[in-house]
Amino acid sequence: MTALSTLSTLQRSLAMRDAVTRTDHALQKAQQELTTGLRQDVYAETGFRAAQSLDMRNRMERIDSFAVNNQLLAGKISVMSEQLGQIRTSVQGFLANALSLAGGGEGAAAVAREAGALISAISTQLNTAYAGEFLFSGMSTASAPVKDTSTLTQLSVLPDGATGAQMQAEMDRLNAWFALGGGDITRSDYVGTIYGGSTEGLQSAQIDEYSRMEYGVSANDEAIRQIFKGLTMFANASYDGAASADDRAAWIEEAMSSLSAGVSGIQNREAGLGNQQSLVEGASLRQKNLSTIYNNRVVEIEGVDGYEAATRFEQLSAQLEASYKVTVRLQSLSLLNFL
């Protein structure tokens, strides 16, 4: 007598359920790969090449962080350059007016008013902040670089009928006050009274993995101090009462010389900012190109063939659909239908 091997209904049901589950998981995987274009399980399917892909992704992440920081840095430098350009233009306009108006009397008073207004305007521009940081404070970006302006407009007052010696002594005092002509800026009255930023140097930024760049301009810069000195000398018309016309002319010439030196210095700082901007743009371009290379490498390792994924998806869909149909068909069968 031959023995028949039988499979219980429960076993058959569990086996079919397991097959449907596996097919469903495979279908979901195919759908994800078809949608993303990338393998679902890179480590299982690519072996040691997955480590290369991970390395490429880490490099891309570092590059992306540099890209974000460089974008912020480029914005800072651009705003600094814009503010310096406006300061330079304003001082150049003042120089042209002062040359024609400082001839005495009401002209000197008009120049004094304009100088005072320009001191205030330049101070406001130097106190410009970007992304929550003061731009012209050196490394102390949380502190306003110009903390007082009223002192500058009243800093230089000459006695009536000031002699040449008195006026020269006042010019020497101003040079020392602004630390011009070799003075120690960290011990100057300008730093103690006007400047509120850092005297330790400018800001610096890491623009790529191998390059760190010092950038910016400080309100402590000699060009700024020269401009403030020249405007201070014009901000009070007491020089108009000098003992002699020659002494008065010497005062005006010294003030104009300081302003001209300041304008020249600002132009140099603008050129420096332009060079810094070029370095940042160059680094950003290199990082963009590298990011593209790394991304292409990741796609090469992790990517799936779109046609193959679509074909697999269709096959699995048909297989799963057939399984569901069989299941429904079996569930509808009953011995009672044949009795």
GROMACS .gro file of C-alpha atoms in nm:
model
  339
    1MET     CA    1   0.000   0.000   0.000
    2THR     CA    2   0.138   0.339  -0.100
    3ALA     CA    3   0.150   0.615   0.164
    4LEU     CA    4   0.057   0.964   0.049
    5SER     CA    5   0.241   1.268   0.184
    6THR     CA    6  -0.005   1.541   0.265
    7LEU     CA    7   0.038   1.914   0.334
    8SER     CA    8  -0.192   2.064   0.591
    9THR     CA    9  -0.414   2.351   0.498
   10LEU     CA   10  -0.240   2.569   0.761
   11GLN     CA   11   0.106   2.496   0.620
   12ARG     CA   12  -0.011   2.570   0.271
   13SER     CA   13  -0.169   2.896   0.386
   14LEU     CA   14   0.146   3.005   0.572
   15ALA     CA   15   0.368   2.919   0.276
   16MET     CA   16   0.150   3.119   0.042
   17ARG     CA   17   0.140   3.412   0.286
   18ASP     CA   18   0.519   3.405   0.313
   19ALA     CA   19   0.553   3.405  -0.064
   20VAL     CA   20   0.316   3.700  -0.095
   21THR     CA   21   0.506   3.889   0.177
   22ARG     CA   22   0.841   3.834   0.005
   23THR     CA   23   0.698   3.945  -0.328
   24ASP     CA   24   0.544   4.254  -0.166
   25HIS     CA   25   0.876   4.351  -0.005
   26ALA     CA   26   1.056   4.300  -0.335
   27LEU     CA   27   0.793   4.515  -0.508
   28GLN     CA   28   0.835   4.795  -0.253
   29LYS     CA   29   1.211   4.780  -0.303
   30ALA     CA   30   1.171   4.798  -0.681
   31GLN     CA   31   0.932   5.091  -0.646
   32GLN     CA   32   1.176   5.283  -0.422
   33GLU     CA   33   1.470   5.218  -0.655
   34LEU     CA   34   1.260   5.319  -0.955
   35THR     CA   35   1.162   5.643  -0.778
   36THR     CA   36   1.503   5.739  -0.635
   37GLY     CA   37   1.728   5.583  -0.897
   38LEU     CA   38   1.943   5.445  -0.612
   39ARG     CA   39   1.983   5.101  -0.461
   40GLN     CA   40   1.780   5.038  -0.148
   41ASP     CA   41   2.054   4.843   0.032
   42VAL     CA   42   2.389   4.968  -0.095
   43TYR     CA   43   2.600   4.763   0.147
   44ALA     CA   44   2.430   4.434   0.062
   45GLU     CA   45   2.447   4.487  -0.312
   46THR     CA   46   2.778   4.667  -0.373
   47GLY     CA   47   3.010   4.516  -0.112
   48PHE     CA   48   3.334   4.706  -0.054
   49ARG     CA   49   3.233   4.975  -0.304
   50ALA     CA   50   2.977   5.095  -0.049
   51ALA     CA   51   3.268   5.226   0.160
   52GLN     CA   52   3.379   5.434  -0.138
   53SER     CA   53   3.028   5.573  -0.173
   54LEU     CA   54   3.020   5.662   0.197
   55ASP     CA   55   3.353   5.841   0.162
   56MET     CA   56   3.220   6.040  -0.135
   57ARG     CA   57   2.909   6.137   0.061
   58ASN     CA   58   3.121   6.253   0.356
   59ARG     CA   59   3.330   6.467   0.123
   60MET     CA   60   3.016   6.615  -0.030
   61GLU     CA   61   2.886   6.700   0.317
   62ARG     CA   62   3.209   6.883   0.405
   63ILE     CA   63   3.201   7.069   0.074
   64ASP     CA   64   2.838   7.168   0.130
   65SER     CA   65   2.928   7.315   0.470
   66PHE     CA   66   3.205   7.521   0.310
   67ALA     CA   67   2.963   7.633   0.038
   68VAL     CA   68   2.714   7.763   0.296
   69ASN     CA   69   2.986   7.945   0.493
   70ASN     CA   70   3.141   8.091   0.178
   71GLN     CA   71   2.805   8.223   0.064
   72LEU     CA   72   2.771   8.405   0.397
   73LEU     CA   73   3.131   8.527   0.372
   74ALA     CA   74   3.078   8.659   0.019
   75GLY     CA   75   2.777   8.852   0.144
   76LYS     CA   76   2.980   9.009   0.425
   77ILE     CA   77   3.262   9.115   0.195
   78SER     CA   78   3.017   9.256  -0.058
   79VAL     CA   79   2.842   9.471   0.204
   80MET     CA   80   3.175   9.589   0.347
   81SER     CA   81   3.294   9.690   0.001
   82GLU     CA   82   2.968   9.872  -0.065
   83GLN     CA   83   2.989  10.067   0.262
   84LEU     CA   84   3.353  10.163   0.205
   85GLY     CA   85   3.267  10.278  -0.147
   86GLN     CA   86   2.994  10.503  -0.010
   87ILE     CA   87   3.229  10.644   0.255
   88ARG     CA   88   3.494  10.716  -0.007
   89THR     CA   89   3.244  10.887  -0.237
   90SER     CA   90   3.109  11.100   0.049
   91VAL     CA   91   3.456  11.212   0.158
   92GLN     CA   92   3.555  11.293  -0.200
   93GLY     CA   93   3.243  11.508  -0.232
   94PHE     CA   94   3.324  11.679   0.097
   95LEU     CA   95   3.678  11.752  -0.019
   96ALA     CA   96   3.546  11.926  -0.330
   97ASN     CA   97   3.305  12.139  -0.125
   98ALA     CA   98   3.556  12.216   0.150
   99LEU     CA   99   3.809  12.344  -0.099
  100SER     CA  100   3.564  12.603  -0.223
  101LEU     CA  101   3.381  12.687   0.102
  102ALA     CA  102   3.658  12.702   0.361
  103GLY     CA  103   3.747  13.055   0.263
  104GLY     CA  104   3.635  13.203   0.593
  105GLY     CA  105   3.323  13.335   0.763
  106GLU     CA  106   2.999  13.161   0.671
  107GLY     CA  107   3.189  12.927   0.439
  108ALA     CA  108   3.390  12.785   0.729
  109ALA     CA  109   3.072  12.743   0.936
  110ALA     CA  110   2.901  12.557   0.648
  111VAL     CA  111   3.200  12.326   0.614
  112ALA     CA  112   3.190  12.262   0.991
  113ARG     CA  113   2.823  12.163   0.973
  114GLU     CA  114   2.888  11.934   0.676
  115ALA     CA  115   3.187  11.776   0.853
  116GLY     CA  116   2.978  11.703   1.162
  117ALA     CA  117   2.702  11.546   0.955
  118LEU     CA  118   2.954  11.335   0.764
  119ILE     CA  119   3.113  11.210   1.088
  120SER     CA  120   2.771  11.088   1.199
  121ALA     CA  121   2.693  10.929   0.861
  122ILE     CA  122   3.026  10.747   0.838
  123SER     CA  123   2.987  10.621   1.195
  124THR     CA  124   2.648  10.476   1.105
  125GLN     CA  125   2.793  10.304   0.799
  126LEU     CA  126   3.080  10.159   1.002
  127ASN     CA  127   2.826  10.020   1.250
  128THR     CA  128   2.665   9.812   0.976
  129ALA     CA  129   2.582   9.456   1.082
  130TYR     CA  130   2.531   9.149   0.863
  131ALA     CA  131   2.379   8.820   0.979
  132GLY     CA  132   2.388   8.950   1.336
  133GLU     CA  133   2.757   9.049   1.331
  134PHE     CA  134   2.917   9.393   1.312
  135LEU     CA  135   3.135   9.404   1.002
  136PHE     CA  136   3.396   9.664   1.097
  137SER     CA  137   3.478   9.550   1.453
  138GLY     CA  138   3.760   9.312   1.371
  139MET     CA  139   3.729   8.990   1.569
  140SER     CA  140   3.485   9.144   1.821
  141THR     CA  141   3.183   9.105   1.596
  142ALA     CA  142   2.938   9.144   1.885
  143SER     CA  143   3.057   9.499   1.965
  144ALA     CA  144   2.969   9.811   1.766
  145PRO     CA  145   3.291   9.950   1.613
  146VAL     CA  146   3.201  10.317   1.665
  147LYS     CA  147   3.058  10.380   2.010
  148ASP     CA  148   3.066  10.762   2.018
  149THR     CA  149   3.047  11.037   1.755
  150SER     CA  150   2.979  11.354   1.954
  151THR     CA  151   3.335  11.351   2.086
  152LEU     CA  152   3.474  11.377   1.733
  153THR     CA  153   3.275  11.688   1.642
  154GLN     CA  154   3.398  11.868   1.956
  155LEU     CA  155   3.745  11.721   1.976
  156SER     CA  156   3.943  12.010   1.830
  157VAL     CA  157   3.876  12.363   1.954
  158LEU     CA  158   4.131  12.639   1.901
  159PRO     CA  159   4.148  12.964   2.100
  160ASP     CA  160   4.060  13.289   1.928
  161GLY     CA  161   4.361  13.428   1.745
  162ALA     CA  162   4.548  13.098   1.768
  163THR     CA  163   4.911  13.130   1.671
  164GLY     CA  164   5.099  12.902   1.435
  165ALA     CA  165   5.267  12.732   1.731
  166GLN     CA  166   4.933  12.670   1.903
  167MET     CA  167   4.783  12.528   1.586
  168GLN     CA  168   5.083  12.302   1.530
  169ALA     CA  169   5.060  12.178   1.887
  170GLU     CA  170   4.692  12.098   1.830
  171MET     CA  171   4.773  11.909   1.509
  172ASP     CA  172   5.036  11.708   1.696
  173ARG     CA  173   4.782  11.633   1.969
  174LEU     CA  174   4.532  11.509   1.710
  175ASN     CA  175   4.793  11.287   1.548
  176ALA     CA  176   4.865  11.130   1.886
  177TRP     CA  177   4.493  11.105   1.968
  178PHE     CA  178   4.427  10.910   1.647
  179ALA     CA  179   4.758  10.720   1.673
  180LEU     CA  180   4.885  10.855   1.342
  181GLY     CA  181   5.251  10.891   1.262
  182GLY     CA  182   5.372  10.585   1.450
  183GLY     CA  183   5.164  10.594   1.768
  184ASP     CA  184   5.054  10.277   1.950
  185ILE     CA  185   4.695  10.232   1.841
  186THR     CA  186   4.610  10.000   2.131
  187ARG     CA  187   4.694  10.278   2.378
  188SER     CA  188   4.545  10.565   2.180
  189ASP     CA  189   4.252  10.782   2.286
  190TYR     CA  190   4.073  10.681   1.966
  191VAL     CA  191   4.054  10.320   2.084
  192GLY     CA  192   3.959  10.416   2.437
  193THR     CA  193   3.693  10.668   2.336
  194ILE     CA  194   3.561  10.600   1.985
  195TYR     CA  195   3.651  10.252   1.867
  196GLY     CA  196   3.467   9.966   2.036
  197GLY     CA  197   3.593   9.670   1.835
  198SER     CA  198   3.895   9.443   1.862
  199THR     CA  199   4.255   9.556   1.829
  200GLU     CA  200   4.377   9.196   1.798
  201GLY     CA  201   4.329   9.175   1.423
  202LEU     CA  202   4.071   9.108   1.155
  203GLN     CA  203   3.829   8.821   1.117
  204SER     CA  204   3.936   8.504   0.938
  205ALA     CA  205   3.747   8.223   0.768
  206GLN     CA  206   3.826   7.872   0.646
  207ILE     CA  207   3.723   7.886   0.280
  208ASP     CA  208   3.822   7.527   0.201
  209GLU     CA  209   3.997   7.234   0.365
  210TYR     CA  210   4.342   7.381   0.314
  211SER     CA  211   4.296   7.760   0.304
  212ARG     CA  212   4.218   8.007   0.579
  213MET     CA  213   4.174   8.370   0.477
  214GLU     CA  214   4.191   8.687   0.684
  215TYR     CA  215   3.935   8.930   0.553
  216GLY     CA  216   3.760   9.260   0.603
  217VAL     CA  217   3.845   9.607   0.725
  218SER     CA  218   3.829   9.745   1.076
  219ALA     CA  219   3.703  10.086   1.186
  220ASN     CA  220   4.041  10.093   1.357
  221ASP     CA  221   4.210  10.104   1.016
  222GLU     CA  222   4.446  10.397   0.957
  223ALA     CA  223   4.244  10.511   0.656
  224ILE     CA  224   3.936  10.550   0.877
  225ARG     CA  225   4.135  10.731   1.145
  226GLN     CA  226   4.277  10.969   0.885
  227ILE     CA  227   3.928  11.052   0.763
  228PHE     CA  228   3.796  11.108   1.115
  229LYS     CA  229   4.095  11.328   1.195
  230GLY     CA  230   4.044  11.544   0.885
  231LEU     CA  231   3.672  11.582   0.951
  232THR     CA  232   3.739  11.663   1.317
  233MET     CA  233   3.968  11.946   1.210
  234PHE     CA  234   3.690  12.090   0.995
  235ALA     CA  235   3.404  12.017   1.238
  236ASN     CA  236   3.477  12.325   1.448
  237ALA     CA  237   3.520  12.656   1.270
  238SER     CA  238   3.752  12.797   1.540
  239TYR     CA  239   4.044  12.760   1.298
  240ASP     CA  240   3.886  13.047   1.105
  241GLY     CA  241   4.001  13.286   1.379
  242ALA     CA  242   4.371  13.204   1.343
  243ALA     CA  243   4.623  13.482   1.401
  244SER     CA  244   4.731  13.480   1.038
  245ALA     CA  245   4.598  13.366   0.701
  246ASP     CA  246   4.905  13.146   0.656
  247ASP     CA  247   4.839  12.962   0.983
  248ARG     CA  248   4.476  12.915   0.882
  249ALA     CA  249   4.581  12.783   0.540
  250ALA     CA  250   4.827  12.541   0.703
  251TRP     CA  251   4.544  12.402   0.919
  252ILE     CA  252   4.317  12.354   0.618
  253GLU     CA  253   4.599  12.194   0.421
  254GLU     CA  254   4.667  11.946   0.703
  255ALA     CA  255   4.298  11.856   0.725
  256MET     CA  256   4.272  11.811   0.349
  257SER     CA  257   4.588  11.601   0.348
  258SER     CA  258   4.444  11.367   0.613
  259LEU     CA  259   4.120  11.328   0.418
  260SER     CA  260   4.308  11.260   0.094
  261ALA     CA  261   4.524  11.000   0.269
  262GLY     CA  262   4.209  10.841   0.407
  263VAL     CA  263   4.047  10.825   0.062
  264SER     CA  264   4.361  10.667  -0.083
  265GLY     CA  265   4.367  10.414   0.200
  266ILE     CA  266   3.998  10.330   0.148
  267GLN     CA  267   4.065  10.265  -0.221
  268ASN     CA  268   4.341  10.021  -0.124
  269ARG     CA  269   4.109   9.846   0.121
  270GLU     CA  270   3.841   9.819  -0.148
  271ALA     CA  271   4.096   9.656  -0.379
  272GLY     CA  272   4.187   9.416  -0.100
  273LEU     CA  273   3.823   9.324  -0.048
  274GLY     CA  274   3.793   9.263  -0.422
  275ASN     CA  275   4.084   9.019  -0.406
  276GLN     CA  276   3.927   8.845  -0.107
  277GLN     CA  277   3.597   8.818  -0.293
  278SER     CA  278   3.778   8.660  -0.587
  279LEU     CA  279   3.939   8.402  -0.356
  280VAL     CA  280   3.601   8.311  -0.209
  281GLU     CA  281   3.440   8.285  -0.553
  282GLY     CA  282   3.727   8.068  -0.676
  283ALA     CA  283   3.695   7.836  -0.377
  284SER     CA  284   3.318   7.815  -0.426
  285LEU     CA  285   3.360   7.724  -0.794
  286ARG     CA  286   3.611   7.452  -0.711
  287GLN     CA  287   3.379   7.314  -0.446
  288LYS     CA  288   3.087   7.311  -0.688
  289ASN     CA  289   3.292   7.117  -0.943
  290LEU     CA  290   3.415   6.871  -0.679
  291SER     CA  291   3.063   6.820  -0.549
  292THR     CA  292   2.950   6.730  -0.901
  293ILE     CA  293   3.235   6.481  -0.939
  294TYR     CA  294   3.162   6.319  -0.602
  295ASN     CA  295   2.790   6.303  -0.674
  296ASN     CA  296   2.851   6.135  -1.009
  297ARG     CA  297   3.072   5.881  -0.835
  298VAL     CA  298   2.799   5.809  -0.577
  299VAL     CA  299   2.542   5.761  -0.852
  300GLU     CA  300   2.781   5.529  -1.034
  301ILE     CA  301   2.808   5.309  -0.724
  302GLU     CA  302   2.459   5.337  -0.579
  303GLY     CA  303   2.258   5.394  -0.893
  304VAL     CA  304   2.029   5.137  -1.056
  305ASP     CA  305   1.943   5.094  -1.421
  306GLY     CA  306   1.608   5.262  -1.472
  307TYR     CA  307   1.493   5.018  -1.740
  308GLU     CA  308   1.590   4.717  -1.527
  309ALA     CA  309   1.411   4.860  -1.222
  310ALA     CA  310   1.096   4.931  -1.425
  311THR     CA  311   1.097   4.580  -1.573
  312ARG     CA  312   1.144   4.426  -1.230
  313PHE     CA  313   0.862   4.638  -1.092
  314GLU     CA  314   0.622   4.524  -1.365
  315GLN     CA  315   0.715   4.158  -1.320
  316LEU     CA  316   0.671   4.171  -0.944
  317SER     CA  317   0.342   4.357  -0.978
  318ALA     CA  318   0.211   4.086  -1.210
  319GLN     CA  319   0.340   3.813  -0.979
  320LEU     CA  320   0.178   3.968  -0.674
  321GLU     CA  321  -0.148   4.022  -0.858
  322ALA     CA  322  -0.148   3.654  -0.965
  323SER     CA  323  -0.083   3.546  -0.605
  324TYR     CA  324  -0.380   3.748  -0.484
  325LYS     CA  325  -0.602   3.594  -0.753
  326VAL     CA  326  -0.496   3.241  -0.656
  327THR     CA  327  -0.559   3.316  -0.290
  328VAL     CA  328  -0.908   3.444  -0.363
  329ARG     CA  329  -0.978   3.144  -0.588
  330LEU     CA  330  -0.870   2.897  -0.321
  331GLN     CA  331  -1.071   3.070  -0.053
  332SER     CA  332  -1.382   3.040  -0.266
  333LEU     CA  333  -1.345   2.662  -0.310
  334SER     CA  334  -1.562   2.442  -0.089
  335LEU     CA  335  -1.651   2.071  -0.087
  336LEU     CA  336  -2.012   2.171  -0.061
  337ASN     CA  337  -1.990   2.308  -0.416
  338PHE     CA  338  -1.937   1.952  -0.544
  339LEU     CA  339  -2.188   1.759  -0.335
   0.00000   0.00000   0.00000
